[in-house]
């Protein structure tokens, strides 16, 4: 049995006061000046510890408050209120919601799984990955001593393709082309977010994180000089156009045309592996098939940051991954290619859900920036000052925050695999039978009832 893979995390404090969901509003007007004010009864001593952060001009009360509502309920004149912070509500967008952003901050800070209390208060279905539920039937009979015990759950995956069958020569030995694989200990690769200005400090920190995690960081060929030399084997330079392959790397990513033969590209490059990047557009399944038949053994499919097709926001990456996987299965060449997906991987649950839909691994991109306290305000795109001074983030802190985030996601992957009774992440690929899809359940349950026409009365 190989050594157990563990991601070692350690707290990495926030550099700035985080934006919290709710704030305290305490009116002074009408105060009765009670002998024992409810503010003095706060068990967390929030009002006593309250202060002003002069750098950010932020009142610390919102961060110190634990939301017990004791003071809100106890004030006889109802002068104390809790309200949703408008700054919090304005963060991100519909997909990268304030809740997702604040949970990424928490995981990057602590390396721990966020716990929201008993029960699940959210909706049970929604678009994209939210319309999927995994089969947790094994949760009632977990392994002898839990997912971190003696029974091994492997999250390792291979990058590269294998032959459909072994060939033997007359001497009885295995013959045929050499099978070349790169194995990484978890199905997560890191990637520089597109269309964002990233400072050399951050590239350096991300590269160190990729090395510590034993995975790869896909980074622009021009930007990779910022990474320490020792991290080079863990970099995947992105070669757009005819850029020469940098020395010392094991795999490169290219947009090289799938119509040409993959081998003609490989022969001109030092890297042993080439990852072909294809946009997730309509007809992606045919393009992936063509690329796999042309000899590309690692294919990266890039969806939009909001988890949809790039040319059609109405189609979700979940459906795109399923179509690609089933196309390769029907063609009988699924094992000859590794599929990595990117875009919209915003939560830990998106990793196992992508695998169940048919991906081998995922690229995490925008979440790497959010781990560094990014608020997704977009000010950097407009050349305005960053509220969290992103370019001043020290590389060791960057590396720690990213390792913490991926460590928390890795633990959540183990939880899901343990609950599903799956001991190997490679076995999870395409296991759609172990998941339920809202669209399919809706169809099979209600299609016999027919369609209700607009304006038609139901008796
Ligand atoms: S809501 Fe609770 S924790 Fe927050 S300030 Fe009031 S008493 Fe303290
Ligand atoms: S300005 Fe800073 S916080 Fe805002 S999106 Fe850019 S990096 Fe993130």
Coordinates of C-alpha atoms and ligand atoms in Angstrom, one line a residue:
X1 CA 0.0 0.0 0.0
X2 CA 1.4 3.4 -0.9
X3 CA 2.0 6.0 1.8
X4 CA -1.2 7.8 2.7
X5 CA -1.6 11.2 1.0
X6 CA -2.3 14.0 3.5
X7 CA -2.4 17.7 2.9
X8 CA -0.7 19.3 5.8
X9 CA -2.5 22.6 6.7
X10 CA -1.8 25.3 9.2
X11 CA -3.7 28.6 10.0
X12 CA -2.9 31.5 7.7
X13 CA -4.4 34.7 9.1
X14 CA -6.3 37.1 7.0
X15 CA -4.3 40.2 6.1
X16 CA -7.5 42.3 6.0
X17 CA -10.7 42.3 8.0
X18 CA -13.1 40.0 6.1
X19 CA -16.5 41.3 5.0
X20 CA -19.0 39.6 7.1
X21 CA -22.6 38.7 6.2
X22 CA -24.4 40.8 8.8
X23 CA -23.6 43.9 10.7
X24 CA -24.8 45.5 14.0
X25 CA -26.7 48.7 13.9
X26 CA -27.0 50.3 17.4
X27 CA -29.1 53.5 17.6
X28 CA -28.3 55.9 20.5
X29 CA -31.4 58.0 20.2
X30 CA -34.1 57.0 22.7
X31 CA -31.6 55.0 24.9
X32 CA -32.9 54.6 28.5
X33 CA -29.4 54.3 29.9
X34 CA -30.4 51.1 31.7
X35 CA -28.3 50.3 34.8
X36 CA -27.1 47.0 33.1
X37 CA -27.1 47.5 29.4
X38 CA -27.5 44.4 27.1
X39 CA -24.2 45.5 25.5
X40 CA -22.5 44.7 28.8
X41 CA -24.1 41.2 28.9
X42 CA -22.5 40.0 25.6
X43 CA -20.7 36.8 26.4
X44 CA -18.2 37.5 23.7
X45 CA -17.5 41.0 25.0
X46 CA -18.0 42.3 21.5
X47 CA -18.8 45.9 22.6
X48 CA -15.8 46.0 25.0
X49 CA -13.4 44.7 22.4
X50 CA -14.8 47.0 19.7
X51 CA -12.3 49.1 17.8
X52 CA -11.7 50.9 14.6
X53 CA -9.2 49.5 12.1
X54 CA -7.4 52.7 11.0
X55 CA -5.9 51.2 7.9
X56 CA -9.2 50.0 6.5
X57 CA -11.5 52.4 8.4
X58 CA -13.6 49.4 9.5
X59 CA -15.5 49.0 12.8
X60 CA -14.5 45.7 14.2
X61 CA -17.9 45.0 15.8
X62 CA -19.2 43.1 12.7
X63 CA -16.3 40.6 12.7
X64 CA -16.4 40.0 16.5
X65 CA -20.1 39.4 16.7
X66 CA -21.1 35.7 16.8
X67 CA -24.7 36.4 15.8
X68 CA -26.3 35.0 19.0
X69 CA -28.8 37.9 18.8
X70 CA -28.9 38.2 22.6
X71 CA -28.4 42.0 22.6
X72 CA -30.9 42.4 19.7
X73 CA -33.6 40.6 21.7
X74 CA -32.6 42.0 25.1
X75 CA -32.7 45.8 24.4
X76 CA -36.0 47.1 25.9
X77 CA -36.2 49.9 23.3
X78 CA -35.2 47.7 20.4
X79 CA -32.4 50.0 19.5
X80 CA -30.0 47.2 18.4
X81 CA -30.5 45.5 15.0
X82 CA -28.7 43.0 12.8
X83 CA -28.8 43.6 9.1
X84 CA -27.2 42.1 6.0
X85 CA -24.1 44.0 5.1
X86 CA -24.6 45.7 1.7
X87 CA -20.9 45.3 1.0
X88 CA -21.3 41.5 1.5
X89 CA -24.3 41.3 -0.7
X90 CA -22.5 43.1 -3.5
X91 CA -19.6 40.7 -3.6
X92 CA -19.1 38.4 -6.7
X93 CA -22.1 37.6 -8.9
X94 CA -24.9 35.0 -9.1
X95 CA -22.5 32.1 -9.5
X96 CA -19.6 33.3 -7.3
X97 CA -22.0 34.2 -4.6
X98 CA -21.0 36.0 -1.3
X99 CA -21.6 32.7 0.5
X100 CA -19.1 30.8 -1.8
X101 CA -16.5 33.6 -1.5
X102 CA -16.7 33.8 2.3
X103 CA -16.5 30.0 2.6
X104 CA -13.3 30.0 0.4
X105 CA -11.8 32.6 2.7
X106 CA -12.6 30.5 5.7
X107 CA -11.1 27.3 4.2
X108 CA -8.0 29.2 3.1
X109 CA -7.5 30.7 6.5
X110 CA -8.1 27.6 8.6
X111 CA -7.6 24.6 6.2
X112 CA -10.8 23.2 7.8
X113 CA -14.2 22.1 6.4
X114 CA -16.8 24.8 6.9
X115 CA -19.7 23.6 9.1
X116 CA -23.0 25.5 8.9
X117 CA -24.8 23.8 11.8
X118 CA -27.5 21.2 11.9
X119 CA -29.6 20.6 8.8
X120 CA -29.3 22.0 5.3
X121 CA -31.1 25.3 4.9
X122 CA -30.5 25.9 1.2
X123 CA -32.4 24.9 -1.9
X124 CA -32.4 21.3 -3.0
X125 CA -32.0 22.0 -6.7
X126 CA -30.7 24.6 -9.0
X127 CA -28.8 25.0 -12.3
X128 CA -25.7 23.1 -13.3
X129 CA -24.0 21.1 -10.5
X130 CA -26.8 22.1 -8.1
X131 CA -29.2 19.8 -10.0
X132 CA -27.0 16.7 -9.0
X133 CA -27.1 14.7 -5.8
X134 CA -24.6 12.0 -5.0
X135 CA -25.5 8.6 -3.6
X136 CA -24.4 8.6 0.0
X137 CA -25.8 5.1 0.8
X138 CA -22.5 4.0 2.4
X139 CA -22.8 6.7 5.0
X140 CA -24.8 4.4 7.2
X141 CA -22.1 1.7 7.2
X142 CA -18.8 3.6 7.1
X143 CA -15.5 1.8 7.0
X144 CA -14.2 0.2 10.2
X145 CA -12.5 3.3 11.6
X146 CA -13.6 6.1 9.3
X147 CA -12.1 7.8 6.2
X148 CA -8.9 8.7 8.0
X149 CA -8.4 5.3 9.5
X150 CA -6.6 2.2 8.3
X151 CA -8.8 1.6 5.2
X152 CA -7.1 3.4 2.3
X153 CA -9.1 5.9 0.1
X154 CA -6.9 6.9 -2.8
X155 CA -7.5 10.3 -4.5
X156 CA -4.6 9.8 -7.0
X157 CA -5.4 10.1 -10.7
X158 CA -3.3 9.5 -13.8
X159 CA -2.7 12.1 -16.6
X160 CA -2.2 10.5 -20.0
X161 CA -3.7 7.7 -22.0
X162 CA -3.5 3.9 -21.9
X163 CA -4.0 1.3 -24.6
X164 CA -7.3 -0.5 -24.7
X165 CA -5.6 -3.9 -24.3
X166 CA -2.2 -5.3 -23.6
X167 CA -0.2 -6.8 -26.5
X168 CA 2.2 -9.7 -26.0
X169 CA 5.2 -10.5 -28.3
X170 CA 6.3 -14.0 -29.2
X171 CA 8.6 -14.1 -26.2
X172 CA 5.6 -13.7 -24.0
X173 CA 6.5 -10.2 -22.9
X174 CA 4.3 -7.2 -23.1
X175 CA 5.0 -5.4 -26.4
X176 CA 3.5 -2.4 -28.2
X177 CA 3.8 1.3 -27.5
X178 CA 5.2 2.4 -24.1
X179 CA 2.4 3.5 -21.7
X180 CA 3.3 6.9 -20.3
X181 CA 1.4 8.3 -17.4
X182 CA 1.9 11.2 -14.9
X183 CA 0.3 10.5 -11.6
X184 CA -0.8 13.2 -9.2
X185 CA -2.1 12.6 -5.7
X186 CA -5.4 14.4 -6.0
X187 CA -7.7 15.2 -9.0
X188 CA -7.0 18.9 -8.7
X189 CA -4.6 21.0 -10.7
X190 CA -4.0 24.7 -10.2
X191 CA -4.3 27.3 -13.0
X192 CA -3.6 31.0 -13.4
X193 CA -7.0 32.7 -13.8
X194 CA -7.5 34.1 -17.3
X195 CA -8.0 37.8 -17.8
X196 CA -6.6 38.8 -14.4
X197 CA -3.4 40.7 -13.7
X198 CA -1.3 38.4 -11.5
X199 CA 1.8 39.7 -9.7
X200 CA 5.1 37.7 -9.7
X201 CA 4.7 37.2 -5.9
X202 CA 1.4 35.4 -6.4
X203 CA 2.8 33.2 -9.2
X204 CA 5.7 32.3 -6.9
X205 CA 3.4 31.4 -4.0
X206 CA 1.1 29.3 -6.3
X207 CA 4.1 27.4 -7.7
X208 CA 5.2 26.5 -4.2
X209 CA 1.7 25.4 -3.3
X210 CA 1.6 23.2 -6.5
X211 CA 4.9 21.6 -5.4
X212 CA 3.7 21.0 -1.9
X213 CA 0.5 19.4 -3.1
X214 CA 2.4 17.4 -5.7
X215 CA 0.2 18.7 -8.5
X216 CA 0.7 21.1 -11.4
X217 CA 0.2 24.9 -11.9
X218 CA -0.7 25.9 -15.4
X219 CA 0.8 29.3 -15.9
X220 CA 1.6 31.5 -18.9
X221 CA 5.1 30.8 -20.4
X222 CA 6.1 34.4 -19.9
X223 CA 5.0 34.4 -16.2
X224 CA 6.7 31.2 -15.2
X225 CA 10.0 33.0 -14.6
X226 CA 8.5 34.3 -11.4
X227 CA 8.3 30.7 -10.0
X228 CA 11.3 29.3 -8.0
X229 CA 13.6 27.1 -10.0
X230 CA 12.8 24.1 -7.7
X231 CA 9.1 24.3 -8.6
X232 CA 9.7 23.9 -12.4
X233 CA 8.7 20.2 -12.6
X234 CA 5.4 21.2 -11.1
X235 CA 4.6 23.9 -13.7
X236 CA 2.6 23.4 -16.9
X237 CA 3.5 26.3 -19.1
X238 CA 0.7 27.5 -21.4
X239 CA 2.2 27.8 -24.9
X240 CA -0.2 29.8 -27.0
X241 CA 1.2 30.0 -30.6
X242 CA 4.7 29.0 -31.5
X243 CA 6.5 29.6 -28.2
X244 CA 9.4 27.3 -27.5
X245 CA 9.0 24.8 -24.7
X246 CA 10.8 25.9 -21.5
X247 CA 13.4 23.4 -20.1
X248 CA 12.7 21.2 -17.1
X249 CA 9.0 20.9 -17.4
X250 CA 7.1 17.6 -17.7
X251 CA 3.9 18.8 -19.4
X252 CA 2.9 21.8 -21.4
X253 CA -0.5 23.1 -22.4
X254 CA -1.2 24.2 -25.9
X255 CA -4.0 25.4 -28.1
X256 CA -2.3 23.5 -31.0
X257 CA -4.8 22.6 -33.7
X258 CA -6.4 19.2 -33.1
X259 CA -6.5 18.6 -36.8
X260 CA -2.7 18.2 -36.9
X261 CA -1.1 15.1 -35.5
X262 CA -0.2 15.3 -31.9
X263 CA 3.1 13.7 -32.5
X264 CA 4.4 16.4 -34.8
X265 CA 3.9 18.8 -31.9
X266 CA 5.5 16.6 -29.3
X267 CA 8.6 16.0 -31.5
X268 CA 9.5 19.7 -31.4
X269 CA 9.2 20.0 -27.6
X270 CA 11.1 18.7 -24.7
X271 CA 8.1 18.1 -22.5
X272 CA 7.0 14.4 -22.5
X273 CA 3.3 15.3 -22.2
X274 CA 1.1 17.8 -24.1
X275 CA -2.2 19.0 -22.8
X276 CA -4.5 20.3 -25.5
X277 CA -6.8 23.1 -24.5
X278 CA -10.2 23.2 -26.2
X279 CA -13.0 25.7 -25.4
X280 CA -16.2 24.2 -24.1
X281 CA -18.4 25.3 -27.1
X282 CA -21.3 23.6 -28.8
X283 CA -20.1 20.4 -30.5
X284 CA -17.2 19.9 -28.0
X285 CA -17.8 16.1 -27.9
X286 CA -16.9 15.8 -31.6
X287 CA -13.8 18.0 -31.2
X288 CA -12.6 16.0 -28.2
X289 CA -13.1 12.8 -30.2
X290 CA -11.1 14.2 -33.1
X291 CA -8.3 15.3 -30.8
X292 CA -8.2 11.9 -29.0
X293 CA -8.0 10.1 -32.4
X294 CA -5.2 12.5 -33.5
X295 CA -3.1 11.2 -30.5
X296 CA -3.7 13.8 -27.8
X297 CA -3.8 12.0 -24.5
X298 CA -4.5 14.9 -22.1
X299 CA -7.3 17.3 -23.1
X300 CA -8.3 20.4 -21.1
X301 CA -11.8 21.6 -21.7
X302 CA -12.3 25.2 -20.6
X303 CA -15.8 26.4 -19.6
X304 CA -16.7 29.9 -18.6
X305 CA -15.9 31.1 -15.0
X306 CA -19.7 30.6 -14.3
X307 CA -19.7 27.0 -15.3
X308 CA -21.4 27.3 -18.6
X309 CA -20.5 26.8 -22.3
X310 CA -18.5 29.7 -23.7
X311 CA -20.7 30.2 -26.7
X312 CA -24.0 29.5 -24.9
X313 CA -24.6 30.5 -21.3
X314 CA -27.8 28.4 -21.2
X315 CA -25.7 25.1 -21.4
X316 CA -23.9 24.1 -18.3
X317 CA -20.5 22.5 -18.0
X318 CA -22.0 19.5 -16.2
X319 CA -23.9 18.5 -19.4
X320 CA -20.8 19.3 -21.5
X321 CA -18.6 16.9 -19.4
X322 CA -21.2 14.1 -19.6
X323 CA -21.5 14.5 -23.4
X324 CA -17.7 14.4 -23.9
X325 CA -17.4 11.3 -21.6
X326 CA -20.2 9.4 -23.2
X327 CA -18.9 10.2 -26.7
X328 CA -15.5 8.7 -25.8
X329 CA -17.1 5.7 -24.2
X330 CA -19.2 5.0 -27.3
X331 CA -16.1 5.3 -29.5
X332 CA -14.3 2.8 -27.3
X333 CA -11.4 5.1 -26.6
X334 CA -12.2 6.5 -23.1
X335 CA -9.0 5.2 -21.5
X336 CA -6.8 6.7 -24.2
X337 CA -7.4 10.2 -23.0
X338 CA -7.5 12.2 -19.8
X339 CA -10.1 14.9 -19.5
X340 CA -9.4 17.9 -17.3
X341 CA -12.1 20.6 -17.0
X342 CA -11.9 24.2 -15.8
X343 CA -14.1 27.2 -15.2
X344 CA -16.8 27.3 -12.5
X345 CA -15.0 25.0 -10.0
X346 CA -15.9 27.1 -7.0
X347 CA -16.8 24.7 -4.3
X348 CA -15.3 21.4 -2.9
X349 CA -18.4 19.5 -4.2
X350 CA -17.7 20.6 -7.8
X351 CA -14.7 18.3 -7.8
X352 CA -16.5 14.9 -7.2
X353 CA -19.5 16.1 -9.3
X354 CA -17.2 16.8 -12.2
X355 CA -15.6 13.4 -11.8
X356 CA -19.0 11.7 -11.6
X357 CA -20.0 13.4 -14.9
X358 CA -16.9 12.0 -16.6
X359 CA -13.9 14.2 -16.0
X360 CA -10.6 12.8 -14.7
X361 CA -9.5 15.9 -12.9
X362 CA -10.3 19.6 -12.6
X363 CA -8.4 22.9 -12.8
X364 CA -9.0 25.3 -10.0
X365 CA -8.4 28.9 -11.1
X366 CA -10.5 31.8 -9.8
X367 CA -10.8 30.1 -6.4
X368 CA -7.0 30.5 -6.1
X369 CA -7.4 34.2 -6.2
X370 CA -10.4 34.2 -3.8
X371 CA -8.3 32.2 -1.4
X372 CA -6.1 35.3 -1.2
X373 CA -9.0 37.4 0.1
X374 CA -10.0 38.6 -3.4
X375 CA -13.6 40.0 -3.3
X376 CA -14.1 39.6 -7.1
X377 CA -14.9 43.3 -7.3
X378 CA -13.2 43.6 -10.7
X379 CA -11.4 46.8 -9.8
X380 CA -8.1 45.4 -11.0
X381 CA -9.5 44.9 -14.4
X382 CA -10.2 48.7 -14.5
X383 CA -6.7 49.5 -13.2
X384 CA -8.2 50.8 -9.9
X385 CA -6.5 50.1 -6.5
X386 CA -7.2 46.6 -5.1
X387 CA -8.9 46.8 -1.7
X388 CA -6.8 43.9 -0.4
X389 CA -3.5 45.0 -2.0
X390 CA -3.2 41.7 -3.8
X391 CA 0.2 42.5 -5.4
X392 CA 1.7 42.9 -1.9
X393 CA 0.7 39.3 -0.8
X394 CA 3.9 37.6 0.4
X395 CA 4.7 34.3 -1.5
X396 CA 4.9 32.1 1.7
X397 CA 1.4 33.3 2.8
X398 CA 0.0 32.8 -0.7
X399 CA 1.3 29.2 -0.7
X400 CA -0.1 28.5 2.7
X401 CA -3.6 29.8 1.9
X402 CA -3.8 27.8 -1.3
X403 CA -2.6 24.6 0.4
X404 CA -5.2 25.2 3.1
X405 CA -8.0 25.6 0.6
X406 CA -7.0 22.5 -1.4
X407 CA -6.5 20.6 1.9
X408 CA -10.0 21.4 3.0
X409 CA -11.4 20.4 -0.5
X410 CA -9.3 17.2 -0.4
X411 CA -10.9 16.3 3.0
X412 CA -14.4 17.0 1.6
X413 CA -13.6 14.7 -1.4
X414 CA -12.6 12.0 1.1
X415 CA -15.9 12.5 3.0
X416 CA -17.9 12.1 -0.2
X417 CA -15.9 9.1 -1.4
X418 CA -16.2 7.5 2.0
X419 CA -20.0 8.1 2.0
X420 CA -20.3 6.7 -1.5
X421 CA -18.2 3.7 -0.7
X422 CA -15.7 4.5 -3.4
X423 CA -12.1 3.9 -2.5
X424 CA -10.3 5.2 -5.6
X425 CA -10.9 8.6 -7.3
X426 CA -10.2 6.9 -10.7
X427 CA -13.3 4.7 -10.1
X428 CA -15.4 7.8 -9.6
X429 CA -15.0 8.9 -13.2
X430 CA -18.3 8.6 -15.1
X431 CA -20.1 6.9 -12.2
X432 CA -23.3 8.7 -13.1
X433 CA -25.3 5.7 -11.8
X434 CA -24.2 6.7 -8.3
X435 CA -25.7 10.1 -8.7
X436 CA -29.2 11.5 -9.3
X437 CA -29.9 14.3 -11.8
X438 CA -32.9 16.5 -11.3
X439 CA -33.7 16.8 -15.0
X440 CA -33.9 13.0 -15.3
X441 CA -35.9 12.5 -12.1
X442 CA -38.3 15.3 -13.1
X443 CA -38.8 13.7 -16.6
X444 CA -39.3 10.2 -15.4
X445 CA -41.7 11.2 -12.6
X446 CA -43.8 13.8 -14.4
X447 CA -43.6 13.3 -18.1
X448 CA -46.6 11.0 -18.2
X449 CA -48.7 13.8 -16.8
X450 CA -48.2 15.7 -20.1
X451 CA -47.5 19.4 -20.4
X452 CA -49.6 22.1 -19.0
X453 CA -50.3 24.8 -21.5
X454 CA -50.2 28.4 -20.5
X455 CA -53.7 29.7 -19.6
X456 CA -55.2 26.2 -19.3
X457 CA -57.2 25.5 -16.1
X458 CA -56.4 22.4 -14.1
X459 CA -59.6 20.9 -12.5
Ligands
LIG1 S1 -25.5 39.5 18.8 FE1 -24.6 38.3 20.5 S2 -22.5 38.2 20.0 FE2 -23.3 39.8 18.8 S3 -22.9 41.6 19.9 FE3 -25.0 41.0 20.4 S4 -24.8 39.8 22.3 FE4 -22.7 40.0 21.4
LIG2 S1 -9.2 44.5 -7.3 FE1 -8.4 43.0 -5.8 S2 -10.1 42.2 -4.7 FE2 -10.9 43.2 -6.5 S3 -11.1 41.6 -8.1 FE3 -9.1 42.5 -8.3 S4 -7.7 41.2 -7.0 FE4 -9.8 40.8 -6.4

